[in-house]
Short mmCIF file of C-alpha atoms in Angstrom, two decimals:
data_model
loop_
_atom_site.label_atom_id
_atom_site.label_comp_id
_atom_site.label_asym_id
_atom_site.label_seq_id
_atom_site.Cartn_x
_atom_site.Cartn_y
_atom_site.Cartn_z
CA UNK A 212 -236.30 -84.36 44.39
CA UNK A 213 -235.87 -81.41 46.41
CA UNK A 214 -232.22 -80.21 45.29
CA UNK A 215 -231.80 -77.40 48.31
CA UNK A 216 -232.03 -78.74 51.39
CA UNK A 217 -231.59 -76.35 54.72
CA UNK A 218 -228.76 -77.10 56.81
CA UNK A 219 -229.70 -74.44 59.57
CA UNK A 220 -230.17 -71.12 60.55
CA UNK A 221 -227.30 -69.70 62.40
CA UNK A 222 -229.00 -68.36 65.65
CA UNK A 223 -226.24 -65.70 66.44
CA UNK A 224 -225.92 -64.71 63.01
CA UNK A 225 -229.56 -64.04 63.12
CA UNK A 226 -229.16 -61.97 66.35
CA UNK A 227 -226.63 -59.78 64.59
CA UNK A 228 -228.30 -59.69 61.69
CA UNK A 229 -231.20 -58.04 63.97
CA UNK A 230 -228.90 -55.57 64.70
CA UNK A 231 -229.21 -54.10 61.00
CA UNK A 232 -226.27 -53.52 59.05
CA UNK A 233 -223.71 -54.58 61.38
CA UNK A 234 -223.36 -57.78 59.42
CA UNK A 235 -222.10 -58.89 56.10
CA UNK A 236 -220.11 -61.20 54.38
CA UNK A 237 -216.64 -60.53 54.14
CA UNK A 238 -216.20 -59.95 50.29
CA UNK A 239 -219.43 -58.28 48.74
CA UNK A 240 -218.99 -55.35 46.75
CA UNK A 241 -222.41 -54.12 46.76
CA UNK A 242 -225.04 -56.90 46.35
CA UNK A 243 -225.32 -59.31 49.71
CA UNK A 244 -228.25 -57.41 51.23
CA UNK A 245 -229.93 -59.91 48.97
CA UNK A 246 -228.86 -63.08 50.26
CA UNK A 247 -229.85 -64.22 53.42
CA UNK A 248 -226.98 -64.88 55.50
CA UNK A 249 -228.65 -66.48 58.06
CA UNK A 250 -229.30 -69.30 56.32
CA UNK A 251 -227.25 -71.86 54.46
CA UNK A 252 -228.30 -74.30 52.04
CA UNK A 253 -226.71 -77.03 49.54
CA UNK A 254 -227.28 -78.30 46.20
CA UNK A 255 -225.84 -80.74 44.47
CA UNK A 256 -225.62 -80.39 40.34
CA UNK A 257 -223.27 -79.75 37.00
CA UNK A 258 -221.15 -76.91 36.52
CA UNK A 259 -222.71 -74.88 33.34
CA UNK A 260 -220.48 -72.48 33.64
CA UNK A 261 -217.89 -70.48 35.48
CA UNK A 262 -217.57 -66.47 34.82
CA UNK A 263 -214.43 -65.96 35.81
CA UNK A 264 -214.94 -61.72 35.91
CA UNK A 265 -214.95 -58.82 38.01
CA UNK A 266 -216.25 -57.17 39.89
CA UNK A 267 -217.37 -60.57 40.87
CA UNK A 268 -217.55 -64.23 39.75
CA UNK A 269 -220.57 -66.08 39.10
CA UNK A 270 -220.80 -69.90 38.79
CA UNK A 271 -224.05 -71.44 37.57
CA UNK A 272 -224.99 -74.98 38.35
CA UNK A 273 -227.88 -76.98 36.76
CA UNK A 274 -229.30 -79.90 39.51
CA UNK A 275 -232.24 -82.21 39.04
CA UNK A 276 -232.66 -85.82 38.40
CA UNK A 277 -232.52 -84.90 34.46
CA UNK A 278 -231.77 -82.37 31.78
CA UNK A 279 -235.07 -81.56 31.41
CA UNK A 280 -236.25 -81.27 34.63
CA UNK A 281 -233.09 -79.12 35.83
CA UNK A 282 -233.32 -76.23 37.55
CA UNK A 283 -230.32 -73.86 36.74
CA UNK A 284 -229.29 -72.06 39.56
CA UNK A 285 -226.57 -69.18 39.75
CA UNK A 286 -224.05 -68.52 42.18
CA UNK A 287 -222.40 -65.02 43.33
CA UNK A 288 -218.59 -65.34 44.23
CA UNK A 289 -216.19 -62.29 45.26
CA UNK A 290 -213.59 -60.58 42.97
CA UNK A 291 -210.92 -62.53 40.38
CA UNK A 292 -208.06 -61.39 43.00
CA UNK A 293 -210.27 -62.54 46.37
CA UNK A 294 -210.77 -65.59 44.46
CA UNK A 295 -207.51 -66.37 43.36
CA UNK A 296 -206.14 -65.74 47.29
CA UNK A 297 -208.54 -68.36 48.16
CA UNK A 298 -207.06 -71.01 45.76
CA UNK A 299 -209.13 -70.82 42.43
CA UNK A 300 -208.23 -70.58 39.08
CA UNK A 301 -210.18 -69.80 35.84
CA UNK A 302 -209.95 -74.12 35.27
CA UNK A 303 -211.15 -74.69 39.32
CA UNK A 304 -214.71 -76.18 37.67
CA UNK A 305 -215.08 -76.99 33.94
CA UNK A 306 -218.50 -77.56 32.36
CA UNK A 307 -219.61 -81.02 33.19
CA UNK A 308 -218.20 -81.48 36.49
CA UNK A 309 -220.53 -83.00 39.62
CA UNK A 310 -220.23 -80.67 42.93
CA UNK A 311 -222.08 -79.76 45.96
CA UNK A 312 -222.43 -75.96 46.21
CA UNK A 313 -222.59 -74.21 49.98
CA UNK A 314 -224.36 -71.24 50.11
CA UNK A 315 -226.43 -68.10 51.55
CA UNK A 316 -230.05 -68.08 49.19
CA UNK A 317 -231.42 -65.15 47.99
CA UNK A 318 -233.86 -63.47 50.07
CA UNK A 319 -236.60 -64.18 47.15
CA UNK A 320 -236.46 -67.90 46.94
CA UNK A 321 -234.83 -67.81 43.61
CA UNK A 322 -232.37 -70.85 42.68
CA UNK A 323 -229.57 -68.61 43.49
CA UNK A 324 -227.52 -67.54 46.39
CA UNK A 325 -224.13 -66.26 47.66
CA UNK A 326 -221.57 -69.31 47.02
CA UNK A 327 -219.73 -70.02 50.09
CA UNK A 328 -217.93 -73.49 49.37
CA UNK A 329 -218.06 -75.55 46.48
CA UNK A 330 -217.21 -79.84 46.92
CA UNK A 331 -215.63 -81.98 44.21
CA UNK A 332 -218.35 -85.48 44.08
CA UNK A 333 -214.62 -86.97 45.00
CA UNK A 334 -215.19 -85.07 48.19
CA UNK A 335 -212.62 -82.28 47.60
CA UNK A 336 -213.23 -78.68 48.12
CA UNK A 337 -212.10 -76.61 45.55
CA UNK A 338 -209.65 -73.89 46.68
CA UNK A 339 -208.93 -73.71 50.38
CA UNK A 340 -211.44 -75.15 52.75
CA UNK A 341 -214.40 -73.13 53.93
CA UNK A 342 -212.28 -73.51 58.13
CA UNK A 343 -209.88 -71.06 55.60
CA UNK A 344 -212.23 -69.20 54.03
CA UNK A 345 -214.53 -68.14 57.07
CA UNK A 346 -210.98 -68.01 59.24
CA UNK A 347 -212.12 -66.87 62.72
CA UNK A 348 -210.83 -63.22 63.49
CA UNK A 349 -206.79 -62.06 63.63
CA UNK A 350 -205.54 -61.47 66.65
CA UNK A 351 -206.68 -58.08 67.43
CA UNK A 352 -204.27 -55.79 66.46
CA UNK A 353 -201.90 -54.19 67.95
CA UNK A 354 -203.08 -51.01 70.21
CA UNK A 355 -200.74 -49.14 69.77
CA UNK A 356 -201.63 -45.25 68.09
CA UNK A 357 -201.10 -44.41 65.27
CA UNK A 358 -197.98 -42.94 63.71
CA UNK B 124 -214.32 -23.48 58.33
CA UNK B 125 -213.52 -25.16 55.17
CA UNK B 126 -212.17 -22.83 52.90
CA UNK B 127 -209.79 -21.66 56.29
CA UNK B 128 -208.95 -25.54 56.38
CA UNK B 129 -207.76 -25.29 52.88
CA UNK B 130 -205.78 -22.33 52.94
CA UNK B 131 -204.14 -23.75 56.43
CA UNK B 132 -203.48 -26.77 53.86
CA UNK B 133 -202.22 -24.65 51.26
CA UNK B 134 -199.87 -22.96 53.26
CA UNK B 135 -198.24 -26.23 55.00
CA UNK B 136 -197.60 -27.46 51.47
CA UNK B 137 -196.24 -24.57 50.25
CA UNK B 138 -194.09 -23.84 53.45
CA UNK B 139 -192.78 -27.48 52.71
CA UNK B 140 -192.65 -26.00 48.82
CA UNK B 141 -189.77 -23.40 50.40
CA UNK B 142 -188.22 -25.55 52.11
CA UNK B 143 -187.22 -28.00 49.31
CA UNK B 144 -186.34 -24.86 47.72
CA UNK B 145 -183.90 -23.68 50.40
CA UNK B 146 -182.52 -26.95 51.09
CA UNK B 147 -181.79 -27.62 47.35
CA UNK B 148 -179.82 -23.81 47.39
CA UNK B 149 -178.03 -24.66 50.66
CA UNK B 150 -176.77 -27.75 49.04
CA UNK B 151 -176.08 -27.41 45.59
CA UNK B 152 -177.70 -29.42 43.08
CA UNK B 153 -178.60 -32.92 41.73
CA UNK B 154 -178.18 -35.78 44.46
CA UNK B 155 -176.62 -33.98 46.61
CA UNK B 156 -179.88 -31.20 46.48
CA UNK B 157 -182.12 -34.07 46.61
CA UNK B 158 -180.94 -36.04 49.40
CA UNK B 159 -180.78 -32.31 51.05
CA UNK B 160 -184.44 -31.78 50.61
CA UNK B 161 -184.48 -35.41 52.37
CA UNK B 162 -183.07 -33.82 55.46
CA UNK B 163 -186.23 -32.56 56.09
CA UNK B 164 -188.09 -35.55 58.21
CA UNK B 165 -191.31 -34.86 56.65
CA UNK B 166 -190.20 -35.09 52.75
CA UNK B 167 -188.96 -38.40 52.79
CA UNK B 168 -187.86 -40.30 49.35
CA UNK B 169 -187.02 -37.25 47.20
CA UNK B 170 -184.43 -39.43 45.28
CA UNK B 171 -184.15 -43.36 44.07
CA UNK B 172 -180.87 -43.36 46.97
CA UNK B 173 -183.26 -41.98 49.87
CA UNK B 174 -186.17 -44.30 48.77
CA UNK B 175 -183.89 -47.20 50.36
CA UNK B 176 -184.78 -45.62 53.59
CA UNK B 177 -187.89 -46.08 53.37
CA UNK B 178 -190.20 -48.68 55.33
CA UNK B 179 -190.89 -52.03 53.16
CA UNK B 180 -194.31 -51.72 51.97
CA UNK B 181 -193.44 -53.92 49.03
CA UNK B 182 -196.27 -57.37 48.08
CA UNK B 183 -199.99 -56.83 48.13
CA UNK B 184 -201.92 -55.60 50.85
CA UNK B 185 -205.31 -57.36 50.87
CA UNK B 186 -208.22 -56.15 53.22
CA UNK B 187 -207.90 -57.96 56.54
CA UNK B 188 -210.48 -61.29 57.06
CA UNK B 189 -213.15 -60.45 58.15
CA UNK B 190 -213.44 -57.20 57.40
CA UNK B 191 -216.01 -56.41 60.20
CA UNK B 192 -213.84 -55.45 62.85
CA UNK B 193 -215.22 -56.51 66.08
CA UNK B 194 -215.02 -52.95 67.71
CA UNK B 195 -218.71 -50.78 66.61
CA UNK B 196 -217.12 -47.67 65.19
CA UNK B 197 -213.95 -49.07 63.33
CA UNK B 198 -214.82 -48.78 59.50
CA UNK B 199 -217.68 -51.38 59.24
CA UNK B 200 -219.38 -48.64 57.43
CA UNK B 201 -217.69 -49.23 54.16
CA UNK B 202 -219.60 -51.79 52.01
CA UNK B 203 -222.81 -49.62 52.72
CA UNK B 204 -222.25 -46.37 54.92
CA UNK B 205 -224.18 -48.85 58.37
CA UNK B 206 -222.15 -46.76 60.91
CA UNK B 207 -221.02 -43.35 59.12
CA UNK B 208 -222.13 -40.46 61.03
CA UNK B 209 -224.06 -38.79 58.10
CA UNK B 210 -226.45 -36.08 58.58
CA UNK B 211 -230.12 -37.30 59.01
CA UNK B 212 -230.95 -36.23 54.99
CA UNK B 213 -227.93 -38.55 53.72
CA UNK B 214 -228.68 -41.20 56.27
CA UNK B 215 -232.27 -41.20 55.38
CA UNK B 216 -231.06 -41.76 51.56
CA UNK B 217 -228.68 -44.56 52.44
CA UNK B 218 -231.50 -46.35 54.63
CA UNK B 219 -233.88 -46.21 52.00
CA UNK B 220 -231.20 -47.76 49.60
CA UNK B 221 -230.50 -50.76 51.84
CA UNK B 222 -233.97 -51.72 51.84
CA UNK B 223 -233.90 -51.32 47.98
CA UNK B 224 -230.77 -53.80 48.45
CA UNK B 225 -232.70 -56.25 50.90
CA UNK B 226 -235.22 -56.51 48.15
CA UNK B 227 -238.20 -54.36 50.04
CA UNK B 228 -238.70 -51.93 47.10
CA UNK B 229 -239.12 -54.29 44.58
CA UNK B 230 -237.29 -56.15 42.32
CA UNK B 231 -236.51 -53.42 40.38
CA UNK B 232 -235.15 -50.44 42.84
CA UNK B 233 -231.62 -51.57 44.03
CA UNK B 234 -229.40 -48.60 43.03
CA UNK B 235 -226.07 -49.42 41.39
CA UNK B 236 -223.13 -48.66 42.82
CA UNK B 237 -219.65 -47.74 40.89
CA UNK B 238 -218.64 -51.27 40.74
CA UNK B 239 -221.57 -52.63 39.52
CA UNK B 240 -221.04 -49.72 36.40
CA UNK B 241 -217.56 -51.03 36.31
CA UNK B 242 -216.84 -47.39 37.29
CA UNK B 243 -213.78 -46.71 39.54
CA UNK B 244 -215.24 -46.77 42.70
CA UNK B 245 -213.20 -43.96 43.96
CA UNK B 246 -211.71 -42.33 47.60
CA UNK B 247 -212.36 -42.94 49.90
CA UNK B 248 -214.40 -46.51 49.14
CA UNK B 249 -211.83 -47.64 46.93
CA UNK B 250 -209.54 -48.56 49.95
CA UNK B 251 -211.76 -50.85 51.49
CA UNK B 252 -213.21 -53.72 48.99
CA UNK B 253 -209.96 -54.83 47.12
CA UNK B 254 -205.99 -55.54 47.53
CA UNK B 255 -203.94 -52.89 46.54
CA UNK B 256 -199.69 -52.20 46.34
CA UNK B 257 -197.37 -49.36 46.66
CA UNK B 258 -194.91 -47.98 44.35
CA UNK B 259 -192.31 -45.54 46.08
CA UNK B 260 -190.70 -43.08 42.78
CA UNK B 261 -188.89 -39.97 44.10
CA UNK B 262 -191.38 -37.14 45.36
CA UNK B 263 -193.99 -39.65 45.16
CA UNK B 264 -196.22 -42.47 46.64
CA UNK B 265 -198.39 -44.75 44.10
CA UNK B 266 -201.01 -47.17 45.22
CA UNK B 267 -202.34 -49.51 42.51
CA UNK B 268 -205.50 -50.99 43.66
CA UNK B 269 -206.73 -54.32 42.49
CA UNK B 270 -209.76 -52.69 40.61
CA UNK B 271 -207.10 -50.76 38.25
CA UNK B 272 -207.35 -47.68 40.42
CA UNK B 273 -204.50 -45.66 40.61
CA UNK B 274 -203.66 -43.15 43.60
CA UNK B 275 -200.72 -40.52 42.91
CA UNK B 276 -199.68 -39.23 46.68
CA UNK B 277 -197.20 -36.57 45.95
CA UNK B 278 -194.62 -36.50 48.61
CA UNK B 279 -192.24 -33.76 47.08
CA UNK B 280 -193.67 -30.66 49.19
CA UNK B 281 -196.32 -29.20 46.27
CA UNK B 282 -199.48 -27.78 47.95
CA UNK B 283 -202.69 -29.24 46.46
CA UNK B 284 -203.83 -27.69 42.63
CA UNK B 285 -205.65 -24.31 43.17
CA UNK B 286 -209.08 -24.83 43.15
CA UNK B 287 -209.18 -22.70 39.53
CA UNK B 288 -207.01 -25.30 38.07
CA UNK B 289 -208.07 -28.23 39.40
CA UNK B 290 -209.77 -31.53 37.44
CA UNK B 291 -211.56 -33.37 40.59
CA UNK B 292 -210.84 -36.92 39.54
CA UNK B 293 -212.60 -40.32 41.18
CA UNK B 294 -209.12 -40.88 42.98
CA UNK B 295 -208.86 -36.98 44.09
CA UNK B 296 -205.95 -34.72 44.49
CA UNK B 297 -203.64 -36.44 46.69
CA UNK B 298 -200.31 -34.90 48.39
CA UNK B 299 -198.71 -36.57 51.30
CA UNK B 300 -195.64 -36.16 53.95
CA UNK B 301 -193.67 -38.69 56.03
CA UNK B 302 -194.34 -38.55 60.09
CA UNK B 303 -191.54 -41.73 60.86
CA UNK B 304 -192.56 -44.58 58.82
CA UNK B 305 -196.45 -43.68 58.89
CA UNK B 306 -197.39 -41.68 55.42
CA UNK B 307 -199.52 -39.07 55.93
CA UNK B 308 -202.09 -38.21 52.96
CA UNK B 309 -204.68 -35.52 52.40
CA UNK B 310 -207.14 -35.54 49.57
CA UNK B 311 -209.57 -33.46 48.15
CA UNK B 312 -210.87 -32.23 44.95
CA UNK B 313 -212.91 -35.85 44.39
CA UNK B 314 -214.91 -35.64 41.60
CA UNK B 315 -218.59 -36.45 42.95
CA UNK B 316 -219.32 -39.24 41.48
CA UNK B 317 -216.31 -40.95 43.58
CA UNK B 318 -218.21 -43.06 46.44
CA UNK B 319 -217.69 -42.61 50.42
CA UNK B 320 -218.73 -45.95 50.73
CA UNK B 321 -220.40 -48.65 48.21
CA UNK B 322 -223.65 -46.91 46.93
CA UNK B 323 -223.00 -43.59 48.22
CA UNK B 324 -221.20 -40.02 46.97
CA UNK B 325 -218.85 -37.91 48.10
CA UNK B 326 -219.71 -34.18 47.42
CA UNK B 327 -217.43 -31.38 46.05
CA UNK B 328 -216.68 -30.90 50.16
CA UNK B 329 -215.07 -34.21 50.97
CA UNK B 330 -211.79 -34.15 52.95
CA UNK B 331 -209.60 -37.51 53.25
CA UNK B 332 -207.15 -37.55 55.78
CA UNK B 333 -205.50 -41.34 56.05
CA UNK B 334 -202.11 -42.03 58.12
CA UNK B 335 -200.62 -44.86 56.38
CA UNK B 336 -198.32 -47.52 58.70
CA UNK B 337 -197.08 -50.82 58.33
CA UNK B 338 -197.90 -52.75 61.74
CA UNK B 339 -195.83 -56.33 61.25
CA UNK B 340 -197.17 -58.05 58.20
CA UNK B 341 -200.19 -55.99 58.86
CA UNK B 342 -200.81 -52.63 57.44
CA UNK B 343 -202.99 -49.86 59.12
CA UNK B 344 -204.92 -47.24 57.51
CA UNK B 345 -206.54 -44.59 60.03
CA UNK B 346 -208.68 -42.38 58.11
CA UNK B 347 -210.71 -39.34 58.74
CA UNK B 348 -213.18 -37.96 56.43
CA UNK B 349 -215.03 -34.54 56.82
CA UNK B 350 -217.82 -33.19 54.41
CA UNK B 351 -219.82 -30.33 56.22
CA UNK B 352 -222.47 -31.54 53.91
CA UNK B 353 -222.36 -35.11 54.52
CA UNK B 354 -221.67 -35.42 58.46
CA UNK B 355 -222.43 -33.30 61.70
CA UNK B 356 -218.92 -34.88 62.70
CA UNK B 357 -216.30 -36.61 61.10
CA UNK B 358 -215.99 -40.02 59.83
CA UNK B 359 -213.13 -41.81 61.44
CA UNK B 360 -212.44 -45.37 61.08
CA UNK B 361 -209.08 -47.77 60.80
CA UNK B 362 -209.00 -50.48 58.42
CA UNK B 363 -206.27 -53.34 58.70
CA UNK B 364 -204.74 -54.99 55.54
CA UNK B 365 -202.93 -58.50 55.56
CA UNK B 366 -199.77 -58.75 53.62
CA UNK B 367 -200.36 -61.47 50.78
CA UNK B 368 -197.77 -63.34 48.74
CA UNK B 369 -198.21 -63.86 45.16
CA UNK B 370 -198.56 -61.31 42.21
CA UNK B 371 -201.64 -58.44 42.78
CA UNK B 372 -204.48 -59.31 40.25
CA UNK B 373 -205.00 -57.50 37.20
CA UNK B 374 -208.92 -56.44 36.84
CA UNK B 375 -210.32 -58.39 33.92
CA UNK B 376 -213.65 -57.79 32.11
CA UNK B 377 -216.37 -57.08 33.94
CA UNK B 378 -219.47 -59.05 33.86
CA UNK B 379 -221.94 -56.79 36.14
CA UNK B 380 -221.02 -54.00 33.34
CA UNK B 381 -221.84 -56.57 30.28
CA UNK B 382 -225.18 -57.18 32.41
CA UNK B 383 -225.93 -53.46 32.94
CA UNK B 384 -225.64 -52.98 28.98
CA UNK B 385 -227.77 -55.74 28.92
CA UNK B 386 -230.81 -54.76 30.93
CA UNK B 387 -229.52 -57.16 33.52
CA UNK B 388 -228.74 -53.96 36.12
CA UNK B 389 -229.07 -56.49 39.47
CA UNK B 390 -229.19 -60.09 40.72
CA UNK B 391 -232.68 -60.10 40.67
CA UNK B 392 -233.38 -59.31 36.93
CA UNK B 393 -230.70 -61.84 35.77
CA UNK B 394 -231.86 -64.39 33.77
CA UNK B 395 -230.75 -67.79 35.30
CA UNK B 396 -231.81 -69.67 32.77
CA UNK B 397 -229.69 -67.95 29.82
CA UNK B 398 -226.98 -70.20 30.78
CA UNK B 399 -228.51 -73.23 29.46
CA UNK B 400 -227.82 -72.52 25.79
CA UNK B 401 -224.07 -73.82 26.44
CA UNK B 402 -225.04 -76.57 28.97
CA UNK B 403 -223.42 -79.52 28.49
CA UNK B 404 -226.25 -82.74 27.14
#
């Protein structure tokens, strides 16, 4: 069983990402220059555990086809407060719990990655939906000067 | 240029210093002084009565989605210094840092930064990550940020501490005056360990200028920041923050910390499988 499976390489993404550093997900603190945002990939697994800390969340996920064969990954999230605007709590994901985790891998190939959405096996996603979370720009703002 | 710059600054704040002073004599005292030294456009909010006047800048200001502006220029800089016009030393250090971060120095060169320490991050990189709130008290403008960083913006007229008295702090020393609704804040004295943006330090040098105006349900931050040291010209960016129902967050342990007691300094030394002692059978 192959639990990550590629859903595609974003070409314009890429193109930006050409560009250097003009790119970068919209919550990191410090640490995305390690995932590859170009690409996104899904797994499917049981919650270990969720660290429900600052600066940033983690959630960790085991997925294979047994307990002994799992492979454990580990996923970064953004801050308690940025993940609390974006509908989680502390009790989102309990130990135990089938999902299907969205997100940006590690550069590496480690099992890890940036998390981006995170699906109930019901179907649900928890917190708002990724259309909220990756919201295309606000209007641009106003132009007036400042002051 | 920058000790002239300070004195120029020194002088404003005492001038505005005077004219409390002269304002409070022409009117008496108490209220009456107060609301006085309110007369003067740029010393807004001297007393709980005057404060009412102020703009709303009440709720929790969280950093606008996405916070890559579109326009090249505009503060993208902030998560790790990509467009801040540093000189070719400092922009040389925060190159070779980035491809520590992208993993092309090994697994074990990715500098910290604050956060990851679960040190304050500091101004001026402290405005841009997290959600933050203000607090208008007489003479006085507080922002609370998300990471339990505190900024005190005195608006009362006092010049900045002398430089022989001074404590440079990670938040800096902070005074401020009213231009309409937009507040008006300089800061220096940051204690160097403060960052400019995520992974790098201001110096002993660093200048913050930031004019401060709610826009809607939007508020704007234009800031400029000069270091001599740091940048052949200064920084200048606006950042745009999206006002958010609902309580402000209080910062809770912090795991990166833990890890960095722990050996665990960076993604990339964490050990994934650690979590399996509490995995459910």
């Amino acid at each position: 069983m192959r639990p990550i499976r590629s859903i595609g390489t974003f070409a314009v993404l890429a193109a930006v990402l050409s560009l250097g550093v003009a790119v970068r997900p919209v919550f990191a603190h410090h640490s995305f220059g390690l995932f590859d945002m170009s690409k996104t990939a899904e797994v499917e697994g049981t919650i270990i555990k969720l660290e429900w800390s600052n600066p940033h969340c983690w959630l960790f996920l085991a997925s294979g086809p047994s307990d002994k064969e799992a492979v454990n990954y580990g996923f970064e999230m953004t801050s308690v407060g940025e993940m609390t605007r974006r509908g989680w709590t502390k009790t989102s994901v309990k130990p135990g719990d089938k999902v299907k985790v969205t997100f940006h891998p590690v550069r590496d190939g480690r099992p890890a990655g940036y998390m981006m959405s995170v699906m109930t096996d019901t179907g649900k996603y928890i917190g708002r939906p990724p259309e909220g979370q990756n919201a295309p720009p606000p209007p641009a703002p106003p132009t007036a000067g400042p002051g | 240029m920058q000790d002239i710059a300070r004195v120029t600054r020194l002088a404003a704040g005492a001038a505005a210093a005077v004219l409390i002073a002269v304002c409070a004599l022409l009117a008496g005292t108490g209220d009456a002084a107060a609301a006085a030294a309110d007369s003067h456009p740029g010393l807004r909010g001297q007393t709980w009565d005057s404060i009412k006047r102020l703009p709303d800048w009440s709720g929790v200001w969280a950093p606008s989605r996405p916070l890559l502006p579109r326009n090249p220029g505009s503060g993208t800089g902030f998560v790790f210094g990509g467009d801040v016009p540093l000189k070719p030393k400092y922009a040389a250090m925060r190159d070779e840092r980035m491809a520590a971060v992208r993993g092309e120095r090994g697994q074990d060169k990715i500098p910290l930064s604050n956060s990851g320490l679960c040190l304050p991050n500091g101004t001026p990189a402290n405005m841009g990550p997290v959600a933050h709130e203000y607090l208008f008290s007489p003479g006085r403008v507080t922002i609370l940020l998300e990471n339990s960083e505190i900024r005190r913006i005195w608006t009362d007229g006092r010049p900045h501490v002398p430089d022989d008295q001074v404590n440079p702090s990670f938040s800096g020393d902070s005074i401020g005056h009213w231009e309409g609704d937009t507040l008006v804040v300089d800061t220096i004295n940051i204690f160097p360990e403060a960052e400019l943006y995520i992974g790098g330090r201001v110096t002993e040098k660093t200048h913050v200028s930031e004019r401060i105006t709610r826009v809607g349900n939007r508020m704007r931050i234009d800031t400029v920041v000069e270091d001599p040291e740091l940048f052949a010209k200064p920084w200048v960016y606006t950042r745009w923050y999206d006002h958010e129902k609902g309580p402000p967050i209080d910062y809770n342990s912090c795991t990166e910390g833990d890890r960095a007691k722990k050996g665990e300094e960076t993604l990339l030394n964490i050990d994934f499988n650690a979590p399996k002692e509490g995995q459910q059978k």
